Amino acid sequence: MEKLCALLISLLLLKFSLILYSWTETSCFWRIKHDEEDGGGLRNACQFLLYLSPEPPEEDLYNNMTDFIVPTEKFEFFLALIFATEEINRNPYLLPNMSLLFSILVGMCSNTTNVIDLIHSPQYILPLHPNYSCRKSTCDISLIGPSWSTSIKMTTLIKSPKIFFGPFHPILSDNVLFPYIYQIAHKDTCLPKAMVSLMLYYTWTWVGLVVSDDDQGIQFLSDIREEMQKNEICLAFVNVTTDNMQLYTARAGIYDKQIMASSAKVVIIYGEMNSTLEVSFRRWGYLGVQRIWVTTSQWDVNTSKRDFSLDLFQGTVTFAHHHGKVFKFRNFMKIVDISKYPVDISQMRTKWNYYNCSVSETNFSSMNYYSFNTTLEWLSQHKFDMVMSAEGYNLYNAVYAVAHTYHEIIYQGIESLRTAKLRGLFRSCHQVASLLKKSVFTNPFGELVDMNLRGKLCADYDIYNIWNFPQGFGLKVKLGGYSSYFPQSQQLHISENLERTMGAALLPTSTCSVACTPGFRKFHQEHTADCCFDCAWCPENEVSNETPTDVDQCVRCPEDQYSNPEHTRCLQRHVSFLAYEDPLGMTLACMSLCFSALTALVLGAFVKYNNTPIVKANNRILSYILLISITICFLCSLLFIGHPHIVTCILQQTTFGVFFTVAVSTVLAKTITVVLAFKLMTPGKRMRGILVSGAPKFVIPICTLIQLILCGIWLVTAPPFIDTDTHSEHGQIIIVCSKGSAIAFHFVLGYLGSLALGSFTVAFLARNLPDRFNEAKFLTFSMLVFCSVWVTFLPVYHSTKGKVMVAVEVLSILASSAGLLGCIFVPKCYVIFMRPDLNSLQKFRDKSLY
């Protein structure tokens, strides 16, 4: 019965295990397997204890360490630690007669997921030397890193000062939470500005941003967004990745679609490794997402791609804190005594080489497009140097910071004759922490290290491009550097060799819209980013000649220039006016001279035949005045032709207005004379006396005086002036005389029209009066022609521009003057020259008798 119960219990436990297995995601097992293969996963951190010994280190000191397990990605730290301690121990001026040794906490570089269990382990610290039991109450400095999230879990293990050698993190600067933790790395205060400078250099104006959902990520998002807005760089998308695995699993598909659907070819990544950001980064690599990843030095990772082409800017562009070259490190790797260490250093050298190689003296001009076979041939022709990563260099400086702190404590111990300090046993953690915080020294490579200012000063950056080769091999190529302490134009420096090579290479672009060509301007749509725009033609007489065009508004050409049809440059305008050389100007000038000469001939004929009845019949003095005014009206049209001047502009309108008033008022006087002569012939009447006294002749000066007053007001209030017309004809600057006051001009025309209308009315009433020499009909027709010309002039004048408008006014002057000359004097000239028999009063009387 007992066996049966045991069997049933076993079956139930087996069934329960199967059910539990079915509820568990396969990805969890994949992660566990992946962690095991990587030697404990990427979330591990290291903690090294540095202490002093008055005796030289034993040859087999480190071989006595048990459970010495260092994963591949931590080889660099171990090598840097060995290099720094041995270099210090050989320095007779730093810690003389003392040896600086280090110890590794068991498991601290292999599997920190068991940190809490190690606290209660009796072997959580490796044996340091035979008298280690005497050091349990000492205050030795330990080095922790590179992961801050894992490192803070170690702060409870040893209550002593610690130097964090990973990337700077604001939370570790909290003196309340972590009073004894100091950071050796620079704060990334100027990192946003450095990244934006690189974007501007390569005109990457459309970029994506992926940050971690924590205080550091949000602060970086705020800083880089502000810097981008200053420099007109736009964010295509912002991916704030949560660190909660459950939320991340639910949103992973959204993150993938966001980056794959975006047209941005450059993506900035900022956040911690060993987080969901890294999961996304590797996931996008497996999905074949090819982007230029711009990030920090801790993201120097390999993607293990099998397909490969040696193209510029393929892979990851990283910003690493600038540090001096550790030239002696390569020699150290060659001469290090591997018998002193319990691991195969040669194997560590080979594996670390995959992560930290830098091309020296590379001929970039030979790097065009390579296949895999030619790539190996190219690699074999170049030298490679072992270089430290940012964390490795921080660890190197941290060891020196500890050495200088111990050196200062020993120096103070000599002055106070404290023997414990002279033996390297430090009891006061407060004193150690105080001296460590104020430690200032120059490392062997000339860099000044001030522990108190590491989080306050802007760091200088080296910019690298990580090329991923097959089989997980990575090559780090330095593109240039950035320093905020140089002038603005010199802060970013790109290698001249790369610049020469990239001049002919096709650099990747990351823009929302293709740059507009010359002749176009940017046209922004509503509800779109500033970097997204359409291209529109520049407006009339505006140009854009930048290549590529990056302007919102085109540049307007000066008044004396105009844009070419492509709107790419301004051309000089040709000055134009109604010149005598122009066919139109020449024609109008000839017409003016011919008509004035003809009028002068008519005047001469009237003077010659002044005693004939047809000349004497309608007051020959008025006829002389009318002919002279018509002659001047013909000649005043010449003032409108030729290059305008201020004098000619004033004379144009006043001469035209006054002498046309004289002509029309003369016609009015002749018409009144005719009416008075035939309607008021009764003897003794007062009107007869008016006619005999020549009172109608006073109509001319009175009407002319009124016009003079109007012209005077015009000249005083708004006189005509020289104006330029750049719109009437393309590519022309037309110089014209502006009327000054359109109201005054129309008043002058209106007054002339009223006189002409009065003359027409009076002449029309006297058209049928019986007299052989009655010219009332001729006066009627002349005023009809005059009014028709100027009524037609107004709409035509206002519908034209430039010199055509001037020509219309000149033609109207000639036409109205010719109408007066033709309608009034041509019939009389016909009688004088062609029918002299009709120009006789005796003949007229003989006809009346019959």
mmCIF file of C-alpha atoms in Angstrom, residues 218-548:
data_model
loop_
_atom_site.group_PDB
_atom_site.id
_atom_site.type_symbol
_atom_site.label_atom_id
_atom_site.label_comp_id
_atom_site.label_asym_id
_atom_site.label_seq_id
_atom_site.Cartn_x
_atom_site.Cartn_y
_atom_site.Cartn_z
ATOM 1 C CA ILE A 218 13.758 61.138 -20.468
ATOM 2 C CA GLN A 219 16.371 63.791 -19.638
ATOM 3 C CA PHE A 220 18.364 62.873 -22.739
ATOM 4 C CA LEU A 221 15.173 63.047 -24.818
ATOM 5 C CA SER A 222 14.483 66.550 -23.515
ATOM 6 C CA ASP A 223 18.058 67.748 -24.104
ATOM 7 C CA ILE A 224 18.468 66.374 -27.617
ATOM 8 C CA ARG A 225 14.991 67.521 -28.682
ATOM 9 C CA GLU A 226 15.879 71.063 -27.607
ATOM 10 C CA GLU A 227 19.204 70.894 -29.457
ATOM 11 C CA MET A 228 17.531 69.535 -32.592
ATOM 12 C CA GLN A 229 14.941 72.299 -32.602
ATOM 13 C CA LYS A 230 17.727 74.876 -32.519
ATOM 14 C CA ASN A 231 19.339 73.309 -35.589
ATOM 15 C CA GLU A 232 16.180 72.390 -37.547
ATOM 16 C CA ILE A 233 16.583 68.627 -37.205
ATOM 17 C CA CYS A 234 13.382 66.641 -36.863
ATOM 18 C CA LEU A 235 12.512 63.468 -35.017
ATOM 19 C CA ALA A 236 10.854 60.939 -37.282
ATOM 20 C CA PHE A 237 9.729 58.919 -34.269
ATOM 21 C CA VAL A 238 10.438 58.628 -30.557
ATOM 22 C CA ASN A 239 10.516 55.156 -29.070
ATOM 23 C CA VAL A 240 10.521 55.227 -25.261
ATOM 24 C CA THR A 241 11.193 51.590 -24.447
ATOM 25 C CA THR A 242 9.881 50.342 -21.136
ATOM 26 C CA ASP A 243 12.180 48.227 -18.972
ATOM 27 C CA ASN A 244 9.285 46.150 -17.690
ATOM 28 C CA MET A 245 9.539 42.836 -19.504
ATOM 29 C CA GLN A 246 5.800 42.167 -19.485
ATOM 30 C CA LEU A 247 4.982 45.591 -20.948
ATOM 31 C CA TYR A 248 7.836 45.257 -23.398
ATOM 32 C CA THR A 249 6.597 41.889 -24.624
ATOM 33 C CA ALA A 250 3.174 43.411 -25.265
ATOM 34 C CA ARG A 251 4.627 46.432 -27.116
ATOM 35 C CA ALA A 252 7.504 44.782 -28.982
ATOM 36 C CA GLY A 253 5.457 44.493 -32.177
ATOM 37 C CA ILE A 254 4.590 48.195 -32.024
ATOM 38 C CA TYR A 255 8.253 49.103 -31.591
ATOM 39 C CA ASP A 256 9.190 46.935 -34.583
ATOM 40 C CA LYS A 257 6.519 48.408 -36.870
ATOM 41 C CA GLN A 258 7.457 51.931 -35.844
ATOM 42 C CA ILE A 259 11.091 51.656 -36.850
ATOM 43 C CA MET A 260 10.475 49.529 -39.945
ATOM 44 C CA ALA A 261 7.781 51.865 -41.296
ATOM 45 C CA SER A 262 9.825 55.017 -40.742
ATOM 46 C CA SER A 263 11.809 56.513 -43.613
ATOM 47 C CA ALA A 264 14.559 57.660 -41.239
ATOM 48 C CA LYS A 265 17.869 55.980 -42.066
ATOM 49 C CA VAL A 266 19.576 57.196 -38.884
ATOM 50 C CA VAL A 267 18.436 56.130 -35.425
ATOM 51 C CA ILE A 268 19.850 57.393 -32.120
ATOM 52 C CA ILE A 269 19.896 54.865 -29.277
ATOM 53 C CA TYR A 270 20.449 56.011 -25.722
ATOM 54 C CA GLY A 271 20.130 53.855 -22.666
ATOM 55 C CA GLU A 272 21.690 51.058 -20.739
ATOM 56 C CA MET A 273 22.890 47.806 -22.171
ATOM 57 C CA ASN A 274 21.536 44.769 -20.370
ATOM 58 C CA SER A 275 18.002 46.041 -20.790
ATOM 59 C CA THR A 276 15.037 45.778 -23.108
ATOM 60 C CA LEU A 277 16.822 48.284 -25.356
ATOM 61 C CA GLU A 278 19.433 45.678 -26.081
ATOM 62 C CA VAL A 279 16.730 43.109 -26.743
ATOM 63 C CA SER A 280 15.186 45.479 -29.303
ATOM 64 C CA PHE A 281 18.551 46.229 -30.856
ATOM 65 C CA ARG A 282 19.396 42.590 -31.400
ATOM 66 C CA ARG A 283 15.841 41.832 -32.475
ATOM 67 C CA TRP A 284 16.003 44.484 -35.202
ATOM 68 C CA GLY A 285 19.264 42.975 -36.399
ATOM 69 C CA TYR A 286 17.613 39.573 -36.758
ATOM 70 C CA LEU A 287 14.690 41.181 -38.592
ATOM 71 C CA GLY A 288 17.093 42.707 -41.132
ATOM 72 C CA VAL A 289 16.526 46.335 -40.149
ATOM 73 C CA GLN A 290 19.448 48.247 -41.672
ATOM 74 C CA ARG A 291 19.966 51.620 -40.117
ATOM 75 C CA ILE A 292 22.839 53.828 -39.042
ATOM 76 C CA TRP A 293 22.775 53.413 -35.270
ATOM 77 C CA VAL A 294 24.175 56.454 -33.459
ATOM 78 C CA THR A 295 24.816 55.718 -29.805
ATOM 79 C CA THR A 296 27.379 55.623 -27.001
ATOM 80 C CA SER A 297 30.491 53.489 -26.667
ATOM 81 C CA GLN A 298 28.830 50.862 -24.472
ATOM 82 C CA TRP A 299 26.888 49.734 -27.550
ATOM 83 C CA ASP A 300 30.016 48.455 -29.298
ATOM 84 C CA VAL A 301 28.436 45.092 -30.028
ATOM 85 C CA ASN A 302 28.716 42.640 -32.893
ATOM 86 C CA THR A 303 25.720 41.423 -34.838
ATOM 87 C CA SER A 304 27.452 38.298 -36.218
ATOM 88 C CA LYS A 305 26.184 38.929 -39.743
ATOM 89 C CA ARG A 306 27.056 36.393 -42.383
ATOM 90 C CA ASP A 307 26.470 38.732 -45.328
ATOM 91 C CA PHE A 308 28.946 41.569 -45.513
ATOM 92 C CA SER A 309 30.023 44.486 -47.680
ATOM 93 C CA LEU A 310 32.606 47.051 -46.699
ATOM 94 C CA ASP A 311 30.479 50.143 -47.241
ATOM 95 C CA LEU A 312 31.046 53.369 -45.377
ATOM 96 C CA PHE A 313 28.614 54.091 -42.576
ATOM 97 C CA GLN A 314 27.225 50.614 -42.272
ATOM 98 C CA GLY A 315 26.776 49.512 -38.702
ATOM 99 C CA THR A 316 27.036 51.588 -35.553
ATOM 100 C CA VAL A 317 28.403 55.094 -35.026
ATOM 101 C CA THR A 318 29.448 55.463 -31.399
ATOM 102 C CA PHE A 319 30.477 58.416 -29.254
ATOM 103 C CA ALA A 320 33.195 57.440 -26.788
ATOM 104 C CA HIS A 321 34.837 59.635 -24.198
ATOM 105 C CA HIS A 322 38.170 60.800 -25.529
ATOM 106 C CA HIS A 323 41.193 59.436 -23.725
ATOM 107 C CA GLY A 324 44.853 59.245 -24.397
ATOM 108 C CA LYS A 325 46.266 56.290 -26.260
ATOM 109 C CA VAL A 326 47.676 53.650 -23.941
ATOM 110 C CA PHE A 327 50.699 52.917 -26.128
ATOM 111 C CA LYS A 328 52.357 50.603 -23.594
ATOM 112 C CA PHE A 329 49.337 48.348 -23.436
ATOM 113 C CA ARG A 330 50.167 46.566 -26.706
ATOM 114 C CA ASN A 331 53.683 45.823 -25.495
ATOM 115 C CA PHE A 332 52.261 44.644 -22.184
ATOM 116 C CA MET A 333 50.049 42.163 -23.997
ATOM 117 C CA LYS A 334 53.116 40.762 -25.699
ATOM 118 C CA ILE A 335 55.382 40.441 -22.659
ATOM 119 C CA VAL A 336 52.921 39.648 -19.852
ATOM 120 C CA ASP A 337 54.005 36.632 -17.787
ATOM 121 C CA ILE A 338 51.139 34.185 -18.276
ATOM 122 C CA SER A 339 52.520 31.817 -15.630
ATOM 123 C CA LYS A 340 51.427 34.217 -12.901
ATOM 124 C CA TYR A 341 47.735 33.915 -13.761
ATOM 125 C CA PRO A 342 45.457 30.893 -13.564
ATOM 126 C CA VAL A 343 44.022 31.391 -17.055
ATOM 127 C CA ASP A 344 45.310 31.294 -20.609
ATOM 128 C CA ILE A 345 46.106 34.959 -21.302
ATOM 129 C CA SER A 346 46.814 34.202 -24.962
ATOM 130 C CA GLN A 347 43.266 32.959 -25.382
ATOM 131 C CA MET A 348 41.995 36.072 -23.607
ATOM 132 C CA ARG A 349 44.036 38.254 -25.954
ATOM 133 C CA THR A 350 42.526 36.595 -29.011
ATOM 134 C CA LYS A 351 38.936 36.836 -27.864
ATOM 135 C CA TRP A 352 39.297 40.391 -26.644
ATOM 136 C CA ASN A 353 40.726 41.342 -30.020
ATOM 137 C CA TYR A 354 37.281 40.728 -31.495
ATOM 138 C CA TYR A 355 35.906 43.588 -29.458
ATOM 139 C CA ASN A 356 38.651 46.205 -29.408
ATOM 140 C CA CYS A 357 40.565 46.641 -32.644
ATOM 141 C CA SER A 358 41.317 49.962 -34.270
ATOM 142 C CA VAL A 359 42.731 50.505 -37.735
ATOM 143 C CA SER A 360 46.000 52.412 -37.735
ATOM 144 C CA GLU A 361 47.426 54.084 -40.832
ATOM 145 C CA THR A 362 44.584 52.881 -42.993
ATOM 146 C CA ASN A 363 44.556 53.762 -46.677
ATOM 147 C CA PHE A 364 40.900 54.705 -46.983
ATOM 148 C CA SER A 365 41.189 55.529 -50.670
ATOM 149 C CA SER A 366 41.442 51.811 -51.441
ATOM 150 C CA MET A 367 38.213 50.989 -49.610
ATOM 151 C CA ASN A 368 35.460 51.085 -52.179
ATOM 152 C CA TYR A 369 33.243 48.030 -52.340
ATOM 153 C CA TYR A 370 34.631 44.708 -51.207
ATOM 154 C CA SER A 371 33.440 41.167 -51.266
ATOM 155 C CA PHE A 372 34.232 38.827 -48.395
ATOM 156 C CA ASN A 373 37.346 37.381 -50.029
ATOM 157 C CA THR A 374 38.837 40.749 -50.907
ATOM 158 C CA THR A 375 37.966 42.023 -47.436
ATOM 159 C CA LEU A 376 40.205 39.399 -45.800
ATOM 160 C CA GLU A 377 42.967 40.376 -48.211
ATOM 161 C CA TRP A 378 42.504 44.046 -47.310
ATOM 162 C CA LEU A 379 42.530 43.254 -43.581
ATOM 163 C CA SER A 380 45.784 41.375 -43.905
ATOM 164 C CA GLN A 381 47.477 44.488 -45.350
ATOM 165 C CA HIS A 382 46.802 46.711 -42.332
ATOM 166 C CA LYS A 383 48.018 46.917 -38.767
ATOM 167 C CA PHE A 384 45.751 46.608 -35.785
ATOM 168 C CA ASP A 385 46.268 47.960 -32.289
ATOM 169 C CA MET A 386 44.801 46.664 -29.082
ATOM 170 C CA VAL A 387 42.851 49.594 -27.664
ATOM 171 C CA MET A 388 40.914 50.019 -24.469
ATOM 172 C CA SER A 389 37.212 50.624 -24.407
ATOM 173 C CA ALA A 390 35.744 53.488 -22.409
ATOM 174 C CA GLU A 391 35.003 51.219 -19.435
ATOM 175 C CA GLY A 392 38.508 49.710 -19.611
ATOM 176 C CA TYR A 393 40.108 53.136 -19.599
ATOM 177 C CA ASN A 394 37.872 54.213 -16.731
ATOM 178 C CA LEU A 395 39.005 51.148 -14.812
ATOM 179 C CA TYR A 396 42.622 52.050 -15.583
ATOM 180 C CA ASN A 397 42.101 55.587 -14.212
ATOM 181 C CA ALA A 398 40.203 54.224 -11.213
ATOM 182 C CA VAL A 399 43.193 52.075 -10.230
ATOM 183 C CA TYR A 400 45.404 55.156 -10.377
ATOM 184 C CA ALA A 401 42.872 57.129 -8.344
ATOM 185 C CA VAL A 402 43.041 54.459 -5.648
ATOM 186 C CA ALA A 403 46.843 54.401 -5.785
ATOM 187 C CA HIS A 404 47.087 58.182 -5.362
ATOM 188 C CA THR A 405 44.580 58.080 -2.510
ATOM 189 C CA TYR A 406 46.541 55.358 -0.699
ATOM 190 C CA HIS A 407 49.734 57.279 -1.362
ATOM 191 C CA GLU A 408 48.269 60.431 0.260
ATOM 192 C CA ILE A 409 47.040 58.472 3.292
ATOM 193 C CA ILE A 410 50.471 56.904 3.773
ATOM 194 C CA TYR A 411 52.085 60.343 3.448
ATOM 195 C CA GLN A 412 49.786 61.687 6.158
ATOM 196 C CA GLY A 413 50.567 58.593 8.271
ATOM 197 C CA ILE A 414 54.273 59.355 8.068
ATOM 198 C CA GLU A 415 53.651 62.822 9.419
ATOM 199 C CA SER A 416 51.458 61.508 12.262
ATOM 200 C CA LEU A 417 53.626 58.396 12.881
ATOM 201 C CA ARG A 418 50.714 56.004 12.600
ATOM 202 C CA THR A 419 52.243 52.621 11.969
ATOM 203 C CA ALA A 420 49.024 51.006 10.744
ATOM 204 C CA LYS A 421 48.860 53.363 7.810
ATOM 205 C CA LEU A 422 52.470 52.725 7.041
ATOM 206 C CA ARG A 423 51.610 49.041 6.656
ATOM 207 C CA GLY A 424 48.687 49.833 4.316
ATOM 208 C CA LEU A 425 45.988 49.211 6.922
ATOM 209 C CA PHE A 426 43.385 51.984 6.793
ATOM 210 C CA ARG A 427 40.755 52.026 9.511
ATOM 211 C CA SER A 428 38.878 55.286 8.784
ATOM 212 C CA CYS A 429 36.560 54.943 5.810
ATOM 213 C CA HIS A 430 35.620 58.598 6.200
ATOM 214 C CA GLN A 431 39.228 59.677 5.682
ATOM 215 C CA VAL A 432 39.657 57.349 2.712
ATOM 216 C CA ALA A 433 36.433 58.596 1.100
ATOM 217 C CA SER A 434 37.329 62.243 1.676
ATOM 218 C CA LEU A 435 40.769 61.917 0.096
ATOM 219 C CA LEU A 436 39.380 59.837 -2.785
ATOM 220 C CA LYS A 437 36.768 62.488 -3.572
ATOM 221 C CA LYS A 438 39.423 65.241 -3.661
ATOM 222 C CA SER A 439 41.936 63.188 -5.588
ATOM 223 C CA VAL A 440 43.559 65.079 -8.474
ATOM 224 C CA PHE A 441 46.346 63.534 -10.522
ATOM 225 C CA THR A 442 47.801 63.244 -14.006
ATOM 226 C CA ASN A 443 47.841 59.749 -15.412
ATOM 227 C CA PRO A 444 50.883 58.409 -17.314
ATOM 228 C CA PHE A 445 49.380 59.598 -20.618
ATOM 229 C CA GLY A 446 49.068 63.238 -19.643
ATOM 230 C CA GLU A 447 45.370 63.410 -18.844
ATOM 231 C CA LEU A 448 44.353 65.411 -15.792
ATOM 232 C CA VAL A 449 41.882 63.456 -13.640
ATOM 233 C CA ASP A 450 39.894 65.402 -11.057
ATOM 234 C CA MET A 451 37.515 63.116 -9.168
ATOM 235 C CA ASN A 452 35.472 66.070 -7.916
ATOM 236 C CA LEU A 453 34.762 67.493 -11.397
ATOM 237 C CA ARG A 454 34.070 64.360 -13.434
ATOM 238 C CA GLY A 455 30.326 64.933 -13.286
ATOM 239 C CA LYS A 456 30.489 68.673 -13.970
ATOM 240 C CA LEU A 457 32.744 69.171 -16.988
ATOM 241 C CA CYS A 458 31.801 68.427 -20.589
ATOM 242 C CA ALA A 459 33.616 65.444 -21.951
ATOM 243 C CA ASP A 460 35.458 65.335 -25.254
ATOM 244 C CA TYR A 461 34.326 62.576 -27.597
ATOM 245 C CA ASP A 462 35.894 60.302 -30.152
ATOM 246 C CA ILE A 463 33.521 59.208 -32.910
ATOM 247 C CA TYR A 464 33.841 55.666 -34.202
ATOM 248 C CA ASN A 465 32.168 53.610 -36.876
ATOM 249 C CA ILE A 466 31.811 49.929 -35.996
ATOM 250 C CA TRP A 467 32.049 47.647 -39.018
ATOM 251 C CA ASN A 468 30.648 44.179 -38.490
ATOM 252 C CA PHE A 469 32.513 41.395 -40.260
ATOM 253 C CA PRO A 470 31.480 37.752 -40.613
ATOM 254 C CA GLN A 471 31.886 35.347 -37.716
ATOM 255 C CA GLY A 472 31.345 38.089 -35.136
ATOM 256 C CA PHE A 473 34.516 40.041 -35.914
ATOM 257 C CA GLY A 474 34.149 43.804 -35.444
ATOM 258 C CA LEU A 475 36.343 46.644 -36.682
ATOM 259 C CA LYS A 476 36.312 50.064 -35.044
ATOM 260 C CA VAL A 477 37.274 52.970 -37.331
ATOM 261 C CA LYS A 478 37.712 56.456 -35.923
ATOM 262 C CA LEU A 479 35.737 59.037 -37.881
ATOM 263 C CA GLY A 480 36.758 62.097 -35.901
ATOM 264 C CA GLY A 481 36.141 63.833 -32.613
ATOM 265 C CA TYR A 482 34.153 66.500 -30.804
ATOM 266 C CA SER A 483 35.200 69.031 -28.195
ATOM 267 C CA SER A 484 32.945 71.736 -26.785
ATOM 268 C CA TYR A 485 35.956 73.827 -25.754
ATOM 269 C CA PHE A 486 36.788 74.860 -29.318
ATOM 270 C CA PRO A 487 35.001 77.602 -31.306
ATOM 271 C CA GLN A 488 31.628 76.634 -32.717
ATOM 272 C CA SER A 489 32.919 75.998 -36.232
ATOM 273 C CA GLN A 490 35.784 73.793 -34.978
ATOM 274 C CA GLN A 491 34.044 71.685 -32.339
ATOM 275 C CA LEU A 492 33.399 68.765 -34.703
ATOM 276 C CA HIS A 493 36.390 67.331 -36.526
ATOM 277 C CA ILE A 494 36.153 64.624 -39.168
ATOM 278 C CA SER A 495 39.201 62.743 -40.448
ATOM 279 C CA GLU A 496 40.652 64.291 -43.615
ATOM 280 C CA ASN A 497 41.287 60.840 -45.109
ATOM 281 C CA LEU A 498 37.622 59.974 -44.695
ATOM 282 C CA GLU A 499 36.548 63.335 -46.138
ATOM 283 C CA ARG A 500 38.617 62.773 -49.281
ATOM 284 C CA THR A 501 37.237 59.285 -49.724
ATOM 285 C CA MET A 502 33.651 60.250 -49.013
ATOM 286 C CA GLY A 503 33.813 63.080 -51.514
ATOM 287 C CA ALA A 504 33.246 60.551 -54.290
ATOM 288 C CA ALA A 505 31.357 57.956 -52.267
ATOM 289 C CA LEU A 506 27.595 57.911 -51.966
ATOM 290 C CA LEU A 507 26.935 58.935 -48.403
ATOM 291 C CA PRO A 508 23.691 57.738 -46.865
ATOM 292 C CA THR A 509 20.997 60.351 -46.519
ATOM 293 C CA SER A 510 18.314 60.614 -43.906
ATOM 294 C CA THR A 511 15.820 63.303 -44.851
ATOM 295 C CA CYS A 512 12.059 63.456 -44.777
ATOM 296 C CA SER A 513 11.863 65.298 -48.093
ATOM 297 C CA VAL A 514 14.239 65.589 -51.014
ATOM 298 C CA ALA A 515 15.930 68.969 -51.102
ATOM 299 C CA CYS A 516 14.399 71.430 -53.521
ATOM 300 C CA THR A 517 16.359 72.324 -56.621
ATOM 301 C CA PRO A 518 17.308 75.931 -57.397
ATOM 302 C CA GLY A 519 14.300 77.943 -58.453
ATOM 303 C CA PHE A 520 12.051 76.331 -55.859
ATOM 304 C CA ARG A 521 11.271 77.024 -52.234
ATOM 305 C CA LYS A 522 10.093 74.845 -49.379
ATOM 306 C CA PHE A 523 6.358 74.690 -48.879
ATOM 307 C CA HIS A 524 5.252 73.221 -45.562
ATOM 308 C CA GLN A 525 2.031 71.304 -45.220
ATOM 309 C CA GLU A 526 -0.092 71.644 -42.127
ATOM 310 C CA HIS A 527 0.321 69.088 -39.326
ATOM 311 C CA THR A 528 3.707 67.893 -40.615
ATOM 312 C CA ALA A 529 7.205 68.161 -39.194
ATOM 313 C CA ASP A 530 9.354 71.122 -40.175
ATOM 314 C CA CYS A 531 11.693 68.832 -42.099
ATOM 315 C CA CYS A 532 8.842 67.513 -44.264
ATOM 316 C CA PHE A 533 7.908 69.833 -47.101
ATOM 317 C CA ASP A 534 6.952 70.122 -50.750
ATOM 318 C CA CYS A 535 8.741 72.206 -53.357
ATOM 319 C CA ALA A 536 7.004 75.150 -55.012
ATOM 320 C CA TRP A 537 8.132 77.537 -57.726
ATOM 321 C CA CYS A 538 9.462 80.858 -56.551
ATOM 322 C CA PRO A 539 6.989 83.701 -57.146
ATOM 323 C CA GLU A 540 7.455 86.164 -59.957
ATOM 324 C CA ASN A 541 10.677 88.184 -59.739
ATOM 325 C CA GLU A 542 12.037 86.002 -56.899
ATOM 326 C CA VAL A 543 14.917 83.526 -57.060
ATOM 327 C CA SER A 544 16.585 80.789 -55.055
ATOM 328 C CA ASN A 545 20.069 79.824 -56.160
ATOM 329 C CA GLU A 546 21.268 77.631 -53.279
ATOM 330 C CA THR A 547 22.209 74.048 -54.073
ATOM 331 C CA PRO A 548 20.370 72.314 -52.558
#
